[in-house]
Amino acid sequence: MMSITKHVLVSGRVQGVGYRAWTQHEASLRDLVGWVRNCDDGRVEATLQGSPDAVEAMLDAMRQGPAMARVDEIITQDTEALATRNFEVTR
């Protein structure tokens, strides 16, 4: 099965609203691997790896986020494959 890997930066009200835990849950539902963490500048950073359809569906979900979040912008770029088998919150 072909997989793709995307690096994602999410801007808006995305820290302190459960965005990381929500991302981990949603990614697990889509059988994605990767990680998510808060950035010092207030953004959330993530890497998503899985089937192209699952990654695109996750990016669509991330544009909405959990109920308390407000997503202003998502920047994505292709990146290298990960050496992990799960999806984790790193900080």
mmCIF file of N, CA and C in Angstrom, residues 10-20 37-45 68-70 91:
data_model
loop_
_atom_site.group_PDB
_atom_site.id
_atom_site.type_symbol
_atom_site.label_atom_id
_atom_site.label_comp_id
_atom_site.label_asym_id
_atom_site.label_seq_id
_atom_site.Cartn_x
_atom_site.Cartn_y
_atom_site.Cartn_z
ATOM 1 N N VAL A 10 -0.490 24.333 12.089
ATOM 2 C CA VAL A 10 -1.851 24.828 12.257
ATOM 3 C C VAL A 10 -1.814 26.101 13.090
ATOM 4 N N SER A 11 -2.397 27.171 12.559
ATOM 5 C CA SER A 11 -2.446 28.461 13.253
ATOM 6 C C SER A 11 -3.875 28.778 13.669
ATOM 7 N N GLY A 12 -4.000 29.549 14.730
ATOM 8 C CA GLY A 12 -5.308 29.965 15.231
ATOM 9 C C GLY A 12 -5.371 29.749 16.727
ATOM 10 N N ARG A 13 -6.580 29.540 17.259
ATOM 11 C CA ARG A 13 -6.715 29.199 18.675
ATOM 12 C C ARG A 13 -6.683 27.671 18.760
ATOM 13 N N VAL A 14 -5.462 27.135 18.825
ATOM 14 C CA VAL A 14 -5.284 25.682 18.749
ATOM 15 C C VAL A 14 -4.496 25.118 19.934
ATOM 16 N N GLN A 15 -4.088 25.986 20.854
ATOM 17 C CA GLN A 15 -3.443 25.500 22.077
ATOM 18 C C GLN A 15 -4.383 25.751 23.245
ATOM 19 N N GLY A 16 -4.447 24.773 24.171
ATOM 20 C CA GLY A 16 -5.296 24.910 25.343
ATOM 21 C C GLY A 16 -6.760 24.594 25.079
ATOM 22 N N VAL A 17 -7.054 24.004 23.919
ATOM 23 C CA VAL A 17 -8.436 23.678 23.559
ATOM 24 C C VAL A 17 -8.604 22.190 23.224
ATOM 25 N N GLY A 18 -7.608 21.373 23.560
ATOM 26 C CA GLY A 18 -7.689 19.936 23.294
ATOM 27 C C GLY A 18 -7.324 19.531 21.883
ATOM 28 N N TYR A 19 -6.680 20.429 21.145
ATOM 29 C CA TYR A 19 -6.377 20.139 19.738
ATOM 30 C C TYR A 19 -5.440 18.947 19.576
ATOM 31 N N ARG A 20 -4.419 18.840 20.418
ATOM 32 C CA ARG A 20 -3.464 17.728 20.273
ATOM 33 C C ARG A 20 -4.127 16.388 20.559
ATOM 34 N N ARG A 37 2.406 18.213 18.333
ATOM 35 C CA ARG A 37 2.941 18.924 19.494
ATOM 36 C C ARG A 37 2.612 20.411 19.378
ATOM 37 N N ASN A 38 2.683 21.093 20.516
ATOM 38 C CA ASN A 38 2.547 22.547 20.551
ATOM 39 C C ASN A 38 3.872 23.181 20.163
ATOM 40 N N CYS A 39 3.807 24.287 19.449
ATOM 41 C CA CYS A 39 4.984 25.089 19.138
ATOM 42 C C CYS A 39 5.040 26.265 20.109
ATOM 43 N N ASP A 40 6.227 26.791 20.314
ATOM 44 C CA ASP A 40 6.401 27.945 21.204
ATOM 45 C C ASP A 40 5.680 29.190 20.695
ATOM 46 N N ASP A 41 5.406 29.260 19.387
ATOM 47 C CA ASP A 41 4.768 30.450 18.813
ATOM 48 C C ASP A 41 3.241 30.382 18.819
ATOM 49 N N GLY A 42 2.669 29.355 19.469
ATOM 50 C CA GLY A 42 1.215 29.249 19.571
ATOM 51 C C GLY A 42 0.576 28.359 18.529
ATOM 52 N N ARG A 43 1.356 27.901 17.556
ATOM 53 C CA ARG A 43 0.813 26.980 16.556
ATOM 54 C C ARG A 43 0.901 25.551 17.070
ATOM 55 N N VAL A 44 0.243 24.652 16.349
ATOM 56 C CA VAL A 44 0.373 23.214 16.580
ATOM 57 C C VAL A 44 1.048 22.634 15.339
ATOM 58 N N GLU A 45 2.003 21.747 15.575
ATOM 59 C CA GLU A 45 2.773 21.105 14.507
ATOM 60 C C GLU A 45 2.477 19.614 14.527
ATOM 61 N N MET A 68 -13.765 23.686 20.543
ATOM 62 C CA MET A 68 -13.272 24.935 21.122
ATOM 63 C C MET A 68 -12.177 25.614 20.296
ATOM 64 N N ALA A 69 -11.693 24.943 19.269
ATOM 65 C CA ALA A 69 -10.602 25.488 18.456
ATOM 66 C C ALA A 69 -11.126 26.455 17.396
ATOM 67 N N ARG A 70 -10.230 27.328 16.950
ATOM 68 C CA ARG A 70 -10.486 28.164 15.788
ATOM 69 C C ARG A 70 -9.248 28.057 14.901
ATOM 70 N N ARG A 91 4.600 16.774 23.014
ATOM 71 C CA ARG A 91 4.726 17.750 24.117
ATOM 72 C C ARG A 91 3.556 18.691 24.100
#
